[in-house]
PDB file of C-alpha atoms and ligand atoms in Angstrom:
ATOM      1  CA  MET W1306       0.000   0.000   0.000  1.00  0.00           C
ATOM      2  CA  SER W1307       1.323   3.479  -0.896  1.00  0.00           C
ATOM      3  CA  LYS W1308       1.777   6.401   1.457  1.00  0.00           C
ATOM      4  CA  ILE W1309       1.526  10.144   0.954  1.00  0.00           C
ATOM      5  CA  LYS W1310       2.723  12.986   3.182  1.00  0.00           C
ATOM      6  CA  ILE W1311      -0.378  15.066   3.689  1.00  0.00           C
ATOM      7  CA  ALA W1312      -0.272  18.729   4.625  1.00  0.00           C
ATOM      8  CA  GLU W1313      -4.028  19.321   4.780  1.00  0.00           C
ATOM      9  CA  LEU W1314      -7.260  17.519   4.038  1.00  0.00           C
ATOM     10  CA  PHE W1315     -10.497  19.461   4.281  1.00  0.00           C
ATOM     11  CA  TYR W1316     -13.915  20.005   2.737  1.00  0.00           C
ATOM     12  CA  SER W1317     -14.717  23.454   1.375  1.00  0.00           C
ATOM     13  CA  ILE W1318     -15.878  25.318  -1.698  1.00  0.00           C
ATOM     14  CA  GLN W1319     -13.482  25.661  -4.589  1.00  0.00           C
ATOM     15  CA  GLY W1320     -12.749  29.370  -4.759  1.00  0.00           C
ATOM     16  CA  GLU W1321     -10.804  29.604  -7.998  1.00  0.00           C
ATOM     17  CA  GLY W1322     -10.962  28.748 -11.667  1.00  0.00           C
ATOM     18  CA  ARG W1323     -13.263  26.380 -13.479  1.00  0.00           C
ATOM     19  CA  TYR W1324     -14.901  24.816 -10.420  1.00  0.00           C
ATOM     20  CA  MET W1325     -15.415  28.050  -8.483  1.00  0.00           C
ATOM     21  CA  GLY W1326     -18.335  27.478  -6.091  1.00  0.00           C
ATOM     22  CA  VAL W1327     -18.291  23.673  -6.314  1.00  0.00           C
ATOM     23  CA  PRO W1328     -18.173  21.765  -3.002  1.00  0.00           C
ATOM     24  CA  SER W1329     -14.813  20.039  -2.974  1.00  0.00           C
ATOM     25  CA  VAL W1330     -12.488  17.968  -0.861  1.00  0.00           C
ATOM     26  CA  PHE W1331      -8.980  19.388  -0.849  1.00  0.00           C
ATOM     27  CA  LEU W1332      -6.069  17.019  -0.453  1.00  0.00           C
ATOM     28  CA  ARG W1333      -2.922  19.074   0.007  1.00  0.00           C
ATOM     29  CA  THR W1334       0.256  17.064  -0.433  1.00  0.00           C
ATOM     30  CA  PHE W1335       3.536  18.075   1.173  1.00  0.00           C
ATOM     31  CA  GLY W1336       6.498  19.272  -0.884  1.00  0.00           C
ATOM     32  CA  CYS W1337       7.163  21.619  -3.761  1.00  0.00           C
ATOM     33  CA  ASN W1338       9.954  22.064  -6.279  1.00  0.00           C
ATOM     34  CA  PHE W1339       9.683  25.854  -5.841  1.00  0.00           C
ATOM     35  CA  THR W1340       9.989  28.246  -2.930  1.00  0.00           C
ATOM     36  CA  CYS W1341       7.975  31.114  -4.375  1.00  0.00           C
ATOM     37  CA  ASP W1342       8.134  34.404  -2.637  1.00  0.00           C
ATOM     38  CA  GLY W1343       7.560  37.991  -3.414  1.00  0.00           C
ATOM     39  CA  PHE W1344       4.171  37.941  -5.181  1.00  0.00           C
ATOM     40  CA  GLY W1345       3.207  41.560  -5.491  1.00  0.00           C
ATOM     41  CA  MET W1346       6.025  42.709  -3.255  1.00  0.00           C
ATOM     42  CA  PRO W1347       8.186  45.690  -4.120  1.00  0.00           C
ATOM     43  CA  LYS W1348      11.362  44.565  -5.871  1.00  0.00           C
ATOM     44  CA  GLY W1349      13.934  43.158  -3.505  1.00  0.00           C
ATOM     45  CA  GLU W1350      11.509  42.324  -0.731  1.00  0.00           C
ATOM     46  CA  LYS W1351      10.674  38.745  -0.065  1.00  0.00           C
ATOM     47  CA  SER W1352       7.548  37.635   1.683  1.00  0.00           C
ATOM     48  CA  ASN W1353       9.665  34.966   3.364  1.00  0.00           C
ATOM     49  CA  GLU W1354      11.726  37.619   5.045  1.00  0.00           C
ATOM     50  CA  ARG W1355       8.773  39.680   6.160  1.00  0.00           C
ATOM     51  CA  ASN W1356       6.329  36.975   7.047  1.00  0.00           C
ATOM     52  CA  VAL W1357       7.342  33.367   7.090  1.00  0.00           C
ATOM     53  CA  ILE W1358      10.823  33.487   8.551  1.00  0.00           C
ATOM     54  CA  ALA W1359       9.406  35.379  11.492  1.00  0.00           C
ATOM     55  CA  ILE W1360       7.078  32.467  12.217  1.00  0.00           C
ATOM     56  CA  LYS W1361       8.541  30.044  14.744  1.00  0.00           C
ATOM     57  CA  ALA W1362       7.479  26.738  13.282  1.00  0.00           C
ATOM     58  CA  ASP W1363       7.992  24.777  16.495  1.00  0.00           C
ATOM     59  CA  ASP W1364       5.406  26.913  18.263  1.00  0.00           C
ATOM     60  CA  TYR W1365       2.619  25.494  16.085  1.00  0.00           C
ATOM     61  CA  LYS W1366       0.951  22.141  16.590  1.00  0.00           C
ATOM     62  CA  GLY W1367      -1.488  22.260  13.660  1.00  0.00           C
ATOM     63  CA  TYR W1368      -2.227  24.022  10.410  1.00  0.00           C
ATOM     64  CA  ASN W1369      -5.276  25.813  11.697  1.00  0.00           C
ATOM     65  CA  ASP W1370      -3.146  27.785  14.160  1.00  0.00           C
ATOM     66  CA  LEU W1371      -0.653  29.026  11.568  1.00  0.00           C
ATOM     67  CA  PRO W1372      -0.586  32.714  10.619  1.00  0.00           C
ATOM     68  CA  LEU W1373      -1.779  33.803   7.198  1.00  0.00           C
ATOM     69  CA  VAL W1374       0.549  35.630   4.839  1.00  0.00           C
ATOM     70  CA  SER W1375      -0.724  38.566   2.849  1.00  0.00           C
ATOM     71  CA  THR W1376       1.368  37.906  -0.267  1.00  0.00           C
ATOM     72  CA  GLY W1377       3.671  35.175  -1.465  1.00  0.00           C
ATOM     73  CA  CYS W1378       2.933  31.484  -1.225  1.00  0.00           C
ATOM     74  CA  ASP W1379      -0.134  31.201   0.963  1.00  0.00           C
ATOM     75  CA  SER W1380       0.454  27.464   1.473  1.00  0.00           C
ATOM     76  CA  TYR W1381       4.041  27.920   2.678  1.00  0.00           C
ATOM     77  CA  ALA W1382       3.752  25.264   5.388  1.00  0.00           C
ATOM     78  CA  SER W1383       3.025  22.626   2.756  1.00  0.00           C
ATOM     79  CA  TRP W1384       6.596  22.748   1.464  1.00  0.00           C
ATOM     80  CA  ASP W1385       8.818  24.575   3.955  1.00  0.00           C
ATOM     81  CA  PRO W1386      10.768  21.841   5.793  1.00  0.00           C
ATOM     82  CA  ARG W1387      10.454  23.757   9.071  1.00  0.00           C
ATOM     83  CA  PHE W1388       6.763  22.831   9.090  1.00  0.00           C
ATOM     84  CA  LYS W1389       7.096  19.204   8.044  1.00  0.00           C
ATOM     85  CA  HIS W1390       6.232  18.008  11.568  1.00  0.00           C
ATOM     86  CA  LEU W1391       2.667  19.207  10.881  1.00  0.00           C
ATOM     87  CA  SER W1392       2.235  16.873   7.893  1.00  0.00           C
ATOM     88  CA  PRO W1393       1.845  13.162   8.654  1.00  0.00           C
ATOM     89  CA  VAL W1394       2.716  10.388   6.231  1.00  0.00           C
ATOM     90  CA  LEU W1395      -0.500   8.410   5.794  1.00  0.00           C
ATOM     91  CA  SER W1396      -1.435   5.244   3.962  1.00  0.00           C
ATOM     92  CA  THR W1397      -3.686   5.655   0.952  1.00  0.00           C
ATOM     93  CA  ASP W1398      -6.292   3.546   2.809  1.00  0.00           C
ATOM     94  CA  SER W1399      -6.420   5.958   5.707  1.00  0.00           C
ATOM     95  CA  ILE W1400      -6.443   8.951   3.353  1.00  0.00           C
ATOM     96  CA  ALA W1401      -9.443   7.504   1.476  1.00  0.00           C
ATOM     97  CA  ASP W1402     -11.234   6.974   4.809  1.00  0.00           C
ATOM     98  CA  ALA W1403     -10.456  10.519   5.894  1.00  0.00           C
ATOM     99  CA  ILE W1404     -11.541  12.013   2.551  1.00  0.00           C
ATOM    100  CA  VAL W1405     -14.936  10.310   2.608  1.00  0.00           C
ATOM    101  CA  ASP W1406     -15.343  11.223   6.261  1.00  0.00           C
ATOM    102  CA  THR W1407     -15.247  14.932   5.301  1.00  0.00           C
ATOM    103  CA  LEU W1408     -18.192  14.537   2.898  1.00  0.00           C
ATOM    104  CA  PRO W1409     -21.568  15.690   4.229  1.00  0.00           C
ATOM    105  CA  TYR W1410     -23.293  12.357   3.421  1.00  0.00           C
ATOM    106  CA  LYS W1411     -20.181  10.224   4.019  1.00  0.00           C
ATOM    107  CA  GLU W1412     -20.370   9.171   0.398  1.00  0.00           C
ATOM    108  CA  TRP W1413     -19.775  10.931  -2.917  1.00  0.00           C
ATOM    109  CA  LYS W1414     -22.697  12.919  -4.308  1.00  0.00           C
ATOM    110  CA  ASN W1415     -21.644  15.824  -6.523  1.00  0.00           C
ATOM    111  CA  GLU W1416     -18.458  16.807  -4.737  1.00  0.00           C
ATOM    112  CA  HIS W1417     -15.186  17.067  -6.572  1.00  0.00           C
ATOM    113  CA  LEU W1418     -11.679  16.240  -5.388  1.00  0.00           C
ATOM    114  CA  VAL W1419      -8.880  18.788  -5.590  1.00  0.00           C
ATOM    115  CA  ILE W1420      -5.373  17.406  -5.291  1.00  0.00           C
ATOM    116  CA  THR W1421      -3.219  20.389  -4.501  1.00  0.00           C
ATOM    117  CA  GLY W1422       0.012  21.310  -2.781  1.00  0.00           C
ATOM    118  CA  GLY W1423       2.763  22.220  -2.579  1.00  0.00           C
ATOM    119  CA  GLU W1424       3.227  20.630  -5.963  1.00  0.00           C
ATOM    120  CA  PRO W1425       1.031  17.532  -6.173  1.00  0.00           C
ATOM    121  CA  LEU W1426       2.616  16.111  -9.337  1.00  0.00           C
ATOM    122  CA  LEU W1427       5.982  15.361  -7.765  1.00  0.00           C
ATOM    123  CA  GLY W1428       6.677  11.762  -6.749  1.00  0.00           C
ATOM    124  CA  TRP W1429       3.166  11.297  -5.339  1.00  0.00           C
ATOM    125  CA  GLN W1430       2.016  10.417  -8.865  1.00  0.00           C
ATOM    126  CA  ARG W1431       3.117   6.887  -7.948  1.00  0.00           C
ATOM    127  CA  ALA W1432       0.680   6.746  -5.019  1.00  0.00           C
ATOM    128  CA  TYR W1433      -2.484   8.238  -6.529  1.00  0.00           C
ATOM    129  CA  PRO W1434      -3.643   5.053  -8.309  1.00  0.00           C
ATOM    130  CA  ASP W1435      -3.768   3.229  -4.950  1.00  0.00           C
ATOM    131  CA  LEU W1436      -5.777   6.089  -3.485  1.00  0.00           C
ATOM    132  CA  LEU W1437      -8.184   6.414  -6.405  1.00  0.00           C
ATOM    133  CA  ASN W1438      -8.693   2.648  -6.631  1.00  0.00           C
ATOM    134  CA  HIS W1439      -9.842   2.459  -3.008  1.00  0.00           C
ATOM    135  CA  PRO W1440     -13.488   1.269  -2.832  1.00  0.00           C
ATOM    136  CA  LYS W1441     -14.511   4.413  -0.949  1.00  0.00           C
ATOM    137  CA  MET W1442     -13.359   6.515  -3.921  1.00  0.00           C
ATOM    138  CA  ALA W1443     -15.540   4.645  -6.400  1.00  0.00           C
ATOM    139  CA  GLY W1444     -18.219   7.358  -6.434  1.00  0.00           C
ATOM    140  CA  LEU W1445     -15.780  10.130  -7.279  1.00  0.00           C
ATOM    141  CA  LYS W1446     -16.252  11.454 -10.812  1.00  0.00           C
ATOM    142  CA  GLU W1447     -14.234  14.667 -11.027  1.00  0.00           C
ATOM    143  CA  ILE W1448     -10.677  15.506  -9.991  1.00  0.00           C
ATOM    144  CA  THR W1449      -8.626  18.659 -10.347  1.00  0.00           C
ATOM    145  CA  PHE W1450      -4.866  18.695 -10.011  1.00  0.00           C
ATOM    146  CA  GLU W1451      -3.701  22.151  -8.957  1.00  0.00           C
ATOM    147  CA  THR W1452      -0.156  22.270 -10.277  1.00  0.00           C
ATOM    148  CA  ASN W1453       2.555  24.789 -11.082  1.00  0.00           C
ATOM    149  CA  GLY W1454       2.857  23.180 -14.515  1.00  0.00           C
ATOM    150  CA  THR W1455       6.474  22.076 -14.325  1.00  0.00           C
ATOM    151  CA  GLN W1456       6.075  18.357 -13.695  1.00  0.00           C
ATOM    152  CA  GLU W1457       5.612  15.903 -16.542  1.00  0.00           C
ATOM    153  CA  LEU W1458       3.068  13.165 -16.017  1.00  0.00           C
ATOM    154  CA  THR W1459       4.768   9.793 -15.867  1.00  0.00           C
ATOM    155  CA  PRO W1460       3.773   7.351 -18.619  1.00  0.00           C
ATOM    156  CA  GLU W1461       2.303   5.058 -15.933  1.00  0.00           C
ATOM    157  CA  PHE W1462       0.162   7.796 -14.374  1.00  0.00           C
ATOM    158  CA  THR W1463      -0.901   9.041 -17.816  1.00  0.00           C
ATOM    159  CA  GLU W1464      -2.140   5.568 -18.676  1.00  0.00           C
ATOM    160  CA  TYR W1465      -3.866   5.263 -15.292  1.00  0.00           C
ATOM    161  CA  LEU W1466      -5.704   8.596 -15.710  1.00  0.00           C
ATOM    162  CA  ASN W1467      -6.714   7.755 -19.264  1.00  0.00           C
ATOM    163  CA  ASN W1468      -8.374   4.598 -17.935  1.00  0.00           C
ATOM    164  CA  TRP W1469      -9.802   6.341 -14.837  1.00  0.00           C
ATOM    165  CA  LYS W1470     -11.643   8.967 -16.833  1.00  0.00           C
ATOM    166  CA  LEU W1471     -13.447   6.282 -18.809  1.00  0.00           C
ATOM    167  CA  ARG W1472     -15.057   4.754 -15.742  1.00  0.00           C
ATOM    168  CA  GLY W1473     -17.648   7.450 -14.951  1.00  0.00           C
ATOM    169  CA  ASN W1474     -20.589   8.787 -16.874  1.00  0.00           C
ATOM    170  CA  LYS W1475     -18.928  12.124 -17.395  1.00  0.00           C
ATOM    171  CA  SER W1476     -17.297  13.157 -20.633  1.00  0.00           C
ATOM    172  CA  TRP W1477     -13.517  13.027 -20.491  1.00  0.00           C
ATOM    173  CA  CYS W1478     -13.191  16.787 -20.123  1.00  0.00           C
ATOM    174  CA  GLU W1479     -15.443  16.752 -17.057  1.00  0.00           C
ATOM    175  CA  SER W1480     -13.478  14.027 -15.308  1.00  0.00           C
ATOM    176  CA  ILE W1481      -9.944  15.318 -14.990  1.00  0.00           C
ATOM    177  CA  THR W1482      -8.805  18.922 -14.855  1.00  0.00           C
ATOM    178  CA  PHE W1483      -5.350  20.419 -14.632  1.00  0.00           C
ATOM    179  CA  SER W1484      -5.457  23.874 -13.075  1.00  0.00           C
ATOM    180  CA  VAL W1485      -2.028  25.254 -13.898  1.00  0.00           C
ATOM    181  CA  SER W1486      -0.760  28.210 -11.913  1.00  0.00           C
ATOM    182  CA  ALA W1487       2.390  28.988 -13.880  1.00  0.00           C
ATOM    183  CA  LYS W1488       4.780  31.151 -11.899  1.00  0.00           C
ATOM    184  CA  LEU W1489       5.775  34.549 -13.263  1.00  0.00           C
ATOM    185  CA  PRO W1490       9.043  36.343 -12.394  1.00  0.00           C
ATOM    186  CA  CYS W1491       7.307  38.075  -9.455  1.00  0.00           C
ATOM    187  CA  SER W1492       7.362  34.676  -7.744  1.00  0.00           C
ATOM    188  CA  GLY W1493      11.152  34.774  -7.611  1.00  0.00           C
ATOM    189  CA  GLU W1494      11.453  31.615  -9.714  1.00  0.00           C
ATOM    190  CA  LYS W1495      13.490  31.580 -12.918  1.00  0.00           C
ATOM    191  CA  TRP W1496      11.505  31.848 -16.148  1.00  0.00           C
ATOM    192  CA  GLU W1497      13.196  28.815 -17.694  1.00  0.00           C
ATOM    193  CA  ASP W1498      12.274  26.711 -14.656  1.00  0.00           C
ATOM    194  CA  ALA W1499       8.738  28.015 -14.252  1.00  0.00           C
ATOM    195  CA  ILE W1500       7.364  28.375 -17.777  1.00  0.00           C
ATOM    196  CA  CYS W1501       7.198  24.883 -19.271  1.00  0.00           C
ATOM    197  CA  PRO W1502       4.904  25.067 -22.319  1.00  0.00           C
ATOM    198  CA  GLU W1503       5.521  21.513 -23.540  1.00  0.00           C
ATOM    199  CA  VAL W1504       4.709  20.039 -20.134  1.00  0.00           C
ATOM    200  CA  VAL W1505       1.425  21.920 -19.907  1.00  0.00           C
ATOM    201  CA  ARG W1506       0.475  21.163 -23.479  1.00  0.00           C
ATOM    202  CA  ALA W1507       0.874  17.472 -22.747  1.00  0.00           C
ATOM    203  CA  TYR W1508      -1.633  17.755 -19.851  1.00  0.00           C
ATOM    204  CA  GLU W1509      -4.236  18.585 -22.492  1.00  0.00           C
ATOM    205  CA  ASP W1510      -3.925  15.059 -23.855  1.00  0.00           C
ATOM    206  CA  VAL W1511      -5.157  13.743 -20.497  1.00  0.00           C
ATOM    207  CA  GLY W1512      -7.611  16.300 -19.128  1.00  0.00           C
ATOM    208  CA  TYR W1513      -9.214  19.710 -19.419  1.00  0.00           C
ATOM    209  CA  THR W1514      -6.364  22.146 -18.788  1.00  0.00           C
ATOM    210  CA  TYR W1515      -6.331  25.848 -18.068  1.00  0.00           C
ATOM    211  CA  LEU W1516      -3.719  28.389 -17.053  1.00  0.00           C
ATOM    212  CA  LYS W1517      -4.071  30.798 -14.163  1.00  0.00           C
ATOM    213  CA  PHE W1518      -1.699  33.713 -13.652  1.00  0.00           C
ATOM    214  CA  VAL W1519      -1.614  35.507 -10.318  1.00  0.00           C
ATOM    215  CA  VAL W1520      -0.984  39.179 -11.036  1.00  0.00           C
ATOM    216  CA  ALA W1521      -0.744  42.454  -9.184  1.00  0.00           C
ATOM    217  CA  THR W1522       1.140  44.919 -11.371  1.00  0.00           C
ATOM    218  CA  GLU W1523       1.229  45.972 -15.022  1.00  0.00           C
ATOM    219  CA  GLN W1524       4.601  44.238 -15.199  1.00  0.00           C
ATOM    220  CA  ASP W1525       3.016  40.981 -14.022  1.00  0.00           C
ATOM    221  CA  VAL W1526       0.403  41.283 -16.758  1.00  0.00           C
ATOM    222  CA  ALA W1527       3.117  41.979 -19.356  1.00  0.00           C
ATOM    223  CA  ASP W1528       4.999  38.891 -18.112  1.00  0.00           C
ATOM    224  CA  ALA W1529       1.777  36.853 -18.269  1.00  0.00           C
ATOM    225  CA  GLU W1530       1.241  37.930 -21.879  1.00  0.00           C
ATOM    226  CA  CYS W1531       4.777  36.884 -22.750  1.00  0.00           C
ATOM    227  CA  ALA W1532       4.202  33.495 -21.091  1.00  0.00           C
ATOM    228  CA  ILE W1533       0.869  33.109 -22.891  1.00  0.00           C
ATOM    229  CA  GLY W1534       2.694  33.607 -26.196  1.00  0.00           C
ATOM    230  CA  ALA W1535       5.078  30.782 -25.270  1.00  0.00           C
ATOM    231  CA  PHE W1536       2.255  28.435 -24.243  1.00  0.00           C
ATOM    232  CA  ARG W1537       0.233  29.169 -27.365  1.00  0.00           C
ATOM    233  CA  SER W1538       3.309  28.666 -29.560  1.00  0.00           C
ATOM    234  CA  ALA W1539       3.676  25.198 -28.060  1.00  0.00           C
ATOM    235  CA  GLY W1540       0.108  24.412 -29.092  1.00  0.00           C
ATOM    236  CA  PHE W1541      -1.667  24.960 -25.774  1.00  0.00           C
ATOM    237  CA  GLU W1542      -5.351  25.646 -26.542  1.00  0.00           C
ATOM    238  CA  GLY W1543      -7.012  25.884 -23.124  1.00  0.00           C
ATOM    239  CA  PRO W1544      -8.525  28.924 -21.420  1.00  0.00           C
ATOM    240  CA  ILE W1545      -6.381  31.441 -19.556  1.00  0.00           C
ATOM    241  CA  TYR W1546      -7.306  33.272 -16.368  1.00  0.00           C
ATOM    242  CA  LEU W1547      -5.891  36.260 -14.539  1.00  0.00           C
ATOM    243  CA  MET W1548      -6.333  36.086 -10.774  1.00  0.00           C
ATOM    244  CA  PRO W1549      -5.654  38.825  -8.232  1.00  0.00           C
ATOM    245  CA  VAL W1550      -2.864  38.476  -5.728  1.00  0.00           C
ATOM    246  CA  GLY W1551      -3.982  38.620  -2.107  1.00  0.00           C
ATOM    247  CA  GLY W1552      -3.982  36.009   0.627  1.00  0.00           C
ATOM    248  CA  VAL W1553      -5.791  38.384   2.961  1.00  0.00           C
ATOM    249  CA  GLU W1554      -8.809  40.529   2.251  1.00  0.00           C
ATOM    250  CA  SER W1555      -7.063  43.892   2.620  1.00  0.00           C
ATOM    251  CA  VAL W1556      -4.646  43.031  -0.219  1.00  0.00           C
ATOM    252  CA  TYR W1557      -7.176  41.113  -2.311  1.00  0.00           C
ATOM    253  CA  THR W1558      -9.724  43.950  -2.354  1.00  0.00           C
ATOM    254  CA  LEU W1559      -7.050  46.353  -3.543  1.00  0.00           C
ATOM    255  CA  ASN W1560      -6.463  44.181  -6.593  1.00  0.00           C
ATOM    256  CA  ASN W1561      -9.544  42.261  -7.615  1.00  0.00           C
ATOM    257  CA  ARG W1562     -11.458  44.883  -9.571  1.00  0.00           C
ATOM    258  CA  ARG W1563      -8.354  46.144 -11.344  1.00  0.00           C
ATOM    259  CA  VAL W1564      -7.378  42.606 -12.328  1.00  0.00           C
ATOM    260  CA  ALA W1565     -10.913  41.948 -13.562  1.00  0.00           C
ATOM    261  CA  GLU W1566     -10.700  45.066 -15.734  1.00  0.00           C
ATOM    262  CA  LEU W1567      -7.290  44.027 -17.039  1.00  0.00           C
ATOM    263  CA  ALA W1568      -8.648  40.586 -17.908  1.00  0.00           C
ATOM    264  CA  MET W1569     -11.527  42.212 -19.795  1.00  0.00           C
ATOM    265  CA  ALA W1570      -9.143  44.536 -21.640  1.00  0.00           C
ATOM    266  CA  LYS W1571      -6.905  41.631 -22.660  1.00  0.00           C
ATOM    267  CA  GLY W1572      -9.709  39.227 -23.589  1.00  0.00           C
ATOM    268  CA  LEU W1573      -8.694  36.811 -20.827  1.00  0.00           C
ATOM    269  CA  ARG W1574     -10.833  35.161 -18.146  1.00  0.00           C
ATOM    270  CA  TYR W1575     -10.961  36.461 -14.593  1.00  0.00           C
ATOM    271  CA  SER W1576     -10.786  34.112 -11.653  1.00  0.00           C
ATOM    272  CA  ASP W1577     -11.823  35.237  -8.226  1.00  0.00           C
ATOM    273  CA  ARG W1578     -10.398  33.805  -5.004  1.00  0.00           C
ATOM    274  CA  LEU W1579     -13.673  33.177  -3.232  1.00  0.00           C
ATOM    275  CA  GLN W1580     -11.883  31.676  -0.252  1.00  0.00           C
ATOM    276  CA  VAL W1581     -10.638  35.142   0.684  1.00  0.00           C
ATOM    277  CA  PRO W1582     -13.966  37.015   1.073  1.00  0.00           C
ATOM    278  CA  LEU W1583     -15.851  33.894   2.211  1.00  0.00           C
ATOM    279  CA  PHE W1584     -13.388  32.318   4.618  1.00  0.00           C
ATOM    280  CA  LYS W1585     -10.589  34.873   5.034  1.00  0.00           C
ATOM    281  CA  ASN W1586      -8.347  32.311   3.298  1.00  0.00           C
ATOM    282  CA  GLU W1587      -7.832  30.587   6.638  1.00  0.00           C
ATOM    283  CA  TRP W1588      -5.977  27.285   6.671  1.00  0.00           C
ATOM    284  CA  GLY W1589      -8.449  24.487   6.069  1.00  0.00           C
ATOM    285  CA  THR W1590     -10.634  26.550   3.722  1.00  0.00           C
TER     286      THR W1590
HETATM  287  S1  SF4 N  42       4.626  26.604  -6.677  1.00  0.00           S
HETATM  288 FE1  SF4 N  42       2.784  27.016  -5.443  1.00  0.00          FE
HETATM  289  S2  SF4 N  42       2.999  25.763  -3.577  1.00  0.00           S
HETATM  290 FE2  SF4 N  42       5.026  25.833  -4.591  1.00  0.00          FE
HETATM  291  S3  SF4 N  42       6.070  27.529  -3.533  1.00  0.00           S
HETATM  292 FE3  SF4 N  42       5.095  28.362  -5.406  1.00  0.00          FE
HETATM  293  S4  SF4 N  42       3.073  29.133  -4.746  1.00  0.00           S
HETATM  294 FE4  SF4 N  42       3.861  27.768  -3.122  1.00  0.00          FE
END
């Protein structure tokens, strides 16, 4: 039986992208290949320095007690090794039990599963078939992988997903979604590491795939347009969203209308972050 290191597992409403408003179970895996910082921060400032480094990880016994950060990676504890003691390694059997236990009827109705991170398409790809084959997951019909778009699907997992999406009554594009939040230079990650058009284009062979760029400034939007050109040149055909930066309401409300207007002006889609106004983006929401 496989095991996965789980940062969070909770039931909420999807706040972003295609499934905005849909009741969803969120499975947040531990680990990321990036250490993004600096979303929307003035040049040279890092959210790590201002926010996360000041947090004494040992003082916290659970995710729900952790402070929120206003900018930067709002799931920092799902990859920062200082917080790894908060994320247990669980068997796929116990994860399936825990997932179904979060559902209001203790069985799947119309809820969807979001596998997020961290970066959920790291080595955990090997473990997902065991999880999804568990009898308690039989009623699940729709999955979204929330990824940074840098990790290729393994041939084995590609084959597994291609078979999985045939089992339900949904059309293939309703079964599996890749929500790709490609990281722009404001994240602090290098362009050549973060913008991987061929990887994302290949997701389209397996599921419905869209791109989501978190933006705050005109420069971010210019960078997003440059990235969009690269993705389109590689043959990516899916929809593209702009989404406002802002892990807390005070920052989010400064940005959301302006980003919506920018999306309209550029002919792109706008994605809200409903978890901010609804739930203050607290851990576990
Ligand atoms: S890719 Fe996502 S989870 Fe990883 S550090 Fe960046 S924002 Fe955080």
